[in-house]
mmCIF file of C-alpha atoms in Angstrom:
data_model
loop_
_atom_site.group_PDB
_atom_site.id
_atom_site.type_symbol
_atom_site.label_atom_id
_atom_site.label_comp_id
_atom_site.label_asym_id
_atom_site.label_seq_id
_atom_site.Cartn_x
_atom_site.Cartn_y
_atom_site.Cartn_z
ATOM 1 C CA MET A 136 -61.284 37.764 1.825
ATOM 2 C CA ASN A 137 -58.177 36.757 3.787
ATOM 3 C CA MET A 138 -57.278 34.362 1.029
ATOM 4 C CA ILE A 139 -57.416 37.141 -1.594
ATOM 5 C CA ARG A 140 -55.213 39.373 0.556
ATOM 6 C CA LEU A 141 -52.638 36.609 0.903
ATOM 7 C CA VAL A 142 -52.593 35.975 -2.843
ATOM 8 C CA LEU A 143 -52.227 39.725 -3.587
ATOM 9 C CA ALA A 144 -49.423 40.067 -1.023
ATOM 10 C CA ALA A 145 -47.611 37.108 -2.580
ATOM 11 C CA LEU A 146 -47.958 38.604 -6.077
ATOM 12 C CA ILE A 147 -46.620 41.966 -4.912
ATOM 13 C CA VAL A 148 -43.625 40.324 -3.228
ATOM 14 C CA LEU A 149 -42.894 38.265 -6.352
ATOM 15 C CA GLY A 150 -43.207 41.361 -8.562
ATOM 16 C CA LEU A 151 -40.806 43.346 -6.400
ATOM 17 C CA ALA A 152 -38.340 40.479 -6.346
ATOM 18 C CA ALA A 153 -38.442 40.250 -10.153
ATOM 19 C CA GLN A 154 -37.771 44.000 -10.530
ATOM 20 C CA ALA A 155 -34.907 44.121 -8.010
ATOM 21 C CA PRO A 156 -31.478 43.816 -9.582
ATOM 22 C CA ALA A 157 -30.034 40.386 -9.123
ATOM 23 C CA ALA A 158 -27.531 40.332 -6.322
ATOM 24 C CA LYS A 159 -24.179 39.266 -7.610
ATOM 25 C CA LYS A 160 -22.710 36.397 -5.768
ATOM 26 C CA SER A 161 -19.161 37.020 -4.830
ATOM 27 C CA PRO A 162 -16.891 34.176 -5.804
ATOM 28 C CA PRO A 163 -15.727 32.048 -2.925
ATOM 29 C CA PRO A 164 -12.347 33.079 -1.636
ATOM 30 C CA ALA A 165 -9.624 31.371 -3.588
ATOM 31 C CA ALA A 166 -7.843 28.663 -1.720
ATOM 32 C CA PRO A 167 -4.283 29.658 -0.995
ATOM 33 C CA GLN A 168 -1.990 27.983 -3.456
ATOM 34 C CA GLN A 169 0.307 25.562 -1.769
ATOM 35 C CA GLU A 170 3.808 26.023 -2.992
ATOM 36 C CA ALA A 171 6.355 23.382 -2.374
ATOM 37 C CA ALA A 172 8.057 24.383 0.827
ATOM 38 C CA PRO A 173 11.807 24.471 0.374
ATOM 39 C CA ASP A 174 13.430 21.524 2.041
ATOM 40 C CA PRO A 175 15.742 22.662 4.850
ATOM 41 C CA ASN A 176 18.255 20.046 3.719
ATOM 42 C CA ALA A 177 18.410 21.260 0.089
ATOM 43 C CA GLN A 178 21.877 22.825 0.296
ATOM 44 C CA GLY A 179 23.282 19.802 2.092
ATOM 45 C CA LEU A 180 21.750 17.566 -0.570
ATOM 46 C CA TYR A 181 23.329 19.664 -3.338
ATOM 47 C CA ASP A 182 26.678 19.169 -1.652
ATOM 48 C CA PHE A 183 26.075 15.438 -1.152
ATOM 49 C CA PHE A 184 25.170 14.818 -4.808
ATOM 50 C CA LYS A 185 27.698 17.289 -6.307
ATOM 51 C CA ALA A 186 29.765 14.440 -7.787
ATOM 52 C CA GLU A 187 26.847 13.506 -10.054
ATOM 53 C CA THR A 188 26.409 15.136 -13.448
ATOM 54 C CA LYS A 189 25.070 18.664 -13.705
ATOM 55 C CA PRO A 190 21.336 18.853 -12.881
ATOM 56 C CA SER A 191 19.116 18.874 -15.926
ATOM 57 C CA ALA A 192 15.692 19.100 -14.225
ATOM 58 C CA LYS A 193 14.044 16.273 -16.170
ATOM 59 C CA ALA A 194 10.830 14.633 -15.040
ATOM 60 C CA LEU A 195 10.825 11.214 -13.432
ATOM 61 C CA ASP A 196 10.241 8.434 -15.926
ATOM 62 C CA PHE A 197 9.399 5.705 -13.407
ATOM 63 C CA GLN A 198 6.859 4.859 -10.723
ATOM 64 C CA ILE A 199 7.220 2.703 -7.646
ATOM 65 C CA THR A 200 4.596 0.002 -8.085
ATOM 66 C CA GLY A 201 5.429 -2.339 -5.233
ATOM 67 C CA GLY A 202 7.883 -3.429 -2.637
ATOM 68 C CA TYR A 203 8.514 -4.775 0.814
ATOM 69 C CA ALA A 204 11.084 -4.546 3.582
ATOM 70 C CA ASP A 205 12.788 -6.917 5.971
ATOM 71 C CA LEU A 206 13.049 -4.767 9.094
ATOM 72 C CA ARG A 207 14.861 -5.466 12.330
ATOM 73 C CA THR A 208 13.270 -3.608 15.254
ATOM 74 C CA GLU A 209 13.758 -3.632 19.011
ATOM 75 C CA SER A 210 10.981 -6.190 19.506
ATOM 76 C CA PRO A 211 10.942 -9.666 17.955
ATOM 77 C CA GLU A 212 7.164 -9.364 17.479
ATOM 78 C CA SER A 213 7.527 -6.326 15.238
ATOM 79 C CA SER A 214 10.643 -7.519 13.370
ATOM 80 C CA GLY A 215 10.233 -9.302 10.077
ATOM 81 C CA ARG A 216 8.797 -8.767 6.613
ATOM 82 C CA TYR A 217 6.648 -5.679 6.058
ATOM 83 C CA PHE A 218 4.595 -4.998 2.939
ATOM 84 C CA MET A 219 4.724 -1.569 1.326
ATOM 85 C CA ALA A 220 1.468 0.231 2.113
ATOM 86 C CA GLY A 221 2.325 3.490 0.375
ATOM 87 C CA SER A 222 4.988 5.564 -1.298
ATOM 88 C CA THR A 223 5.336 9.244 -2.166
ATOM 89 C CA ILE A 224 8.005 10.984 -4.220
ATOM 90 C CA THR A 225 8.508 14.711 -3.619
ATOM 91 C CA ALA A 226 10.825 16.959 -5.633
ATOM 92 C CA VAL A 227 13.253 18.750 -3.332
ATOM 93 C CA ALA A 228 15.582 20.390 -5.848
ATOM 94 C CA PRO A 229 16.404 19.865 -9.534
ATOM 95 C CA ASP A 230 17.066 16.135 -9.967
ATOM 96 C CA ILE A 231 16.921 15.539 -6.178
ATOM 97 C CA TYR A 232 13.848 13.851 -4.674
ATOM 98 C CA ARG A 233 12.625 12.544 -1.326
ATOM 99 C CA LEU A 234 11.029 9.100 -1.240
ATOM 100 C CA ASP A 235 8.664 8.505 1.699
ATOM 101 C CA LEU A 236 7.710 4.872 2.276
ATOM 102 C CA THR A 237 5.136 3.361 4.607
ATOM 103 C CA PHE A 238 5.528 -0.294 5.538
ATOM 104 C CA LYS A 239 3.070 -2.433 7.519
ATOM 105 C CA LYS A 240 3.164 -5.849 9.131
ATOM 106 C CA LYS A 241 0.202 -7.706 10.612
ATOM 107 C CA TYR A 242 0.570 -8.646 14.270
ATOM 108 C CA GLN A 243 0.315 -12.437 14.543
ATOM 109 C CA ARG A 244 -1.533 -13.624 17.638
ATOM 110 C CA ASP A 245 -1.196 -17.100 19.133
ATOM 111 C CA VAL A 246 -4.834 -17.241 20.199
ATOM 112 C CA ILE A 247 -8.052 -16.728 18.314
ATOM 113 C CA ASP A 248 -10.040 -13.822 19.688
ATOM 114 C CA LEU A 249 -12.412 -11.129 18.511
ATOM 115 C CA VAL A 250 -9.951 -8.263 18.882
ATOM 116 C CA PRO A 251 -9.545 -6.277 15.641
ATOM 117 C CA GLU A 252 -6.415 -6.908 13.585
ATOM 118 C CA TYR A 253 -3.394 -4.804 14.453
ATOM 119 C CA TYR A 254 -0.618 -3.706 12.085
ATOM 120 C CA PHE A 255 2.864 -2.521 12.983
ATOM 121 C CA THR A 256 3.741 0.539 10.881
ATOM 122 C CA GLN A 257 7.189 1.813 9.945
ATOM 123 C CA GLN A 258 7.930 5.049 8.057
ATOM 124 C CA LYS A 259 11.151 5.385 6.046
ATOM 125 C CA SER A 260 12.411 8.385 4.049
ATOM 126 C CA TYR A 261 15.290 8.454 1.566
ATOM 127 C CA TYR A 262 16.716 11.142 -0.673
ATOM 128 C CA PHE A 263 17.780 10.227 -4.176
ATOM 129 C CA TRP A 264 19.284 11.830 -7.252
ATOM 130 C CA TYR A 265 18.003 10.986 -10.730
ATOM 131 C CA ASP A 266 18.358 12.930 -13.964
ATOM 132 C CA GLY A 267 16.283 10.699 -16.248
ATOM 133 C CA GLY A 268 19.368 8.826 -17.413
ATOM 134 C CA LYS A 269 20.833 5.432 -16.620
ATOM 135 C CA LYS A 270 21.721 5.958 -12.957
ATOM 136 C CA LEU A 271 19.784 6.374 -9.693
ATOM 137 C CA VAL A 272 21.739 7.355 -6.553
ATOM 138 C CA PHE A 273 20.220 6.932 -3.068
ATOM 139 C CA LYS A 274 21.511 8.722 0.025
ATOM 140 C CA ILE A 275 21.481 6.178 2.834
ATOM 141 C CA GLY A 276 22.834 7.588 6.051
ATOM 142 C CA SER A 277 26.141 9.196 5.116
ATOM 143 C CA GLY A 278 26.733 6.799 2.215
ATOM 144 C CA LYS A 279 25.481 6.326 -1.332
ATOM 145 C CA LYS A 280 23.887 3.414 -3.130
ATOM 146 C CA THR A 281 24.092 3.663 -6.933
ATOM 147 C CA ILE A 282 21.691 1.687 -9.094
ATOM 148 C CA ASN A 283 22.523 1.482 -12.798
ATOM 149 C CA PHE A 284 19.854 0.828 -15.423
ATOM 150 C CA ASP A 285 20.877 -1.309 -18.378
ATOM 151 C CA LYS A 286 17.614 -0.934 -20.270
ATOM 152 C CA LYS A 287 14.391 0.913 -19.640
ATOM 153 C CA GLU A 288 12.453 -0.554 -22.526
ATOM 154 C CA LEU A 289 12.498 -3.571 -24.776
ATOM 155 C CA THR A 290 12.140 -3.054 -28.525
ATOM 156 C CA SER A 291 10.821 -5.821 -30.743
ATOM 157 C CA ILE A 292 10.141 -5.868 -34.479
ATOM 158 C CA LYS A 293 7.101 -7.782 -35.679
ATOM 159 C CA VAL A 294 7.092 -8.676 -39.390
ATOM 160 C CA LYS A 295 3.554 -8.635 -40.778
ATOM 161 C CA THR A 296 4.214 -9.200 -44.465
ATOM 162 C CA LEU A 297 7.287 -9.052 -46.675
ATOM 163 C CA GLU A 298 6.818 -5.281 -47.039
ATOM 164 C CA THR A 299 5.422 -4.245 -43.635
ATOM 165 C CA TYR A 300 6.536 -4.508 -40.060
ATOM 166 C CA THR A 301 5.836 -2.847 -36.726
ATOM 167 C CA VAL A 302 8.184 -1.766 -33.985
ATOM 168 C CA GLU A 303 6.807 -2.403 -30.498
ATOM 169 C CA LYS A 304 8.359 -0.938 -27.363
ATOM 170 C CA THR A 305 7.623 -2.410 -23.951
ATOM 171 C CA LYS A 306 8.560 -0.532 -20.781
ATOM 172 C CA LEU A 307 10.422 -2.709 -18.307
ATOM 173 C CA ASP A 308 10.244 -3.242 -14.562
ATOM 174 C CA MET A 309 13.300 -3.158 -12.358
ATOM 175 C CA ASN A 310 13.954 -4.475 -8.868
ATOM 176 C CA VAL A 311 15.928 -2.173 -6.589
ATOM 177 C CA VAL A 312 17.432 -3.518 -3.371
ATOM 178 C CA PHE A 313 19.436 -1.625 -0.782
ATOM 179 C CA SER A 314 20.406 -1.978 2.869
ATOM 180 C CA ASP A 315 19.698 0.589 5.552
ATOM 181 C CA GLY A 316 21.431 -0.504 8.732
ATOM 182 C CA GLY A 317 19.904 -3.836 9.673
ATOM 183 C CA SER A 318 17.026 -3.444 7.210
ATOM 184 C CA GLN A 319 16.695 -4.504 3.588
ATOM 185 C CA ILE A 320 14.419 -2.451 1.309
ATOM 186 C CA TYR A 321 13.040 -3.988 -1.903
ATOM 187 C CA LEU A 322 11.329 -1.742 -4.470
ATOM 188 C CA LEU A 323 9.756 -2.493 -7.835
ATOM 189 C CA LEU A 324 10.176 0.344 -10.354
ATOM 190 C CA LYS A 325 8.058 0.552 -13.493
ATOM 191 C CA PHE A 326 9.370 2.788 -16.260
ATOM 192 C CA ILE A 327 6.748 4.947 -17.963
#
């Protein structure tokens, strides 16, 4: 008898649940959109790069695909060649960008032990101006370093037959080197 009562109670509950209007789920609150915070140095950067051509707000046509740095620090253990562990380019204003670089160097021990490896880390940030043309201008301290691009791509013509040919374009890489105090920064740019 108890079993029948339980089954009837379950059927009644299921029947009431089926007749009740479905509760509408409210959408999760929208995540606040993160707008690019204006850089406090934007006006100073406009003034610094005012000698360059008028801003045209074009998109970057290169990526930083590699690099390293020869850094001089206060300690001889941490001075030396660092590999580039990461890079980020952030738009600050039309045609003005901030390049954030992370460099790391493995600490070399004289003895073999079971201590985990340790890496020295250096962060560097540089502002640069680029309008998609043939010139890239870095702000280094209070000075400028201008890098001119001769070519961004290589065009070759492949003859297939006497009547047909193809034109192939290959995007080029470019090495960029500049000094920052006692440090040398080497970057590899890949045009896209």
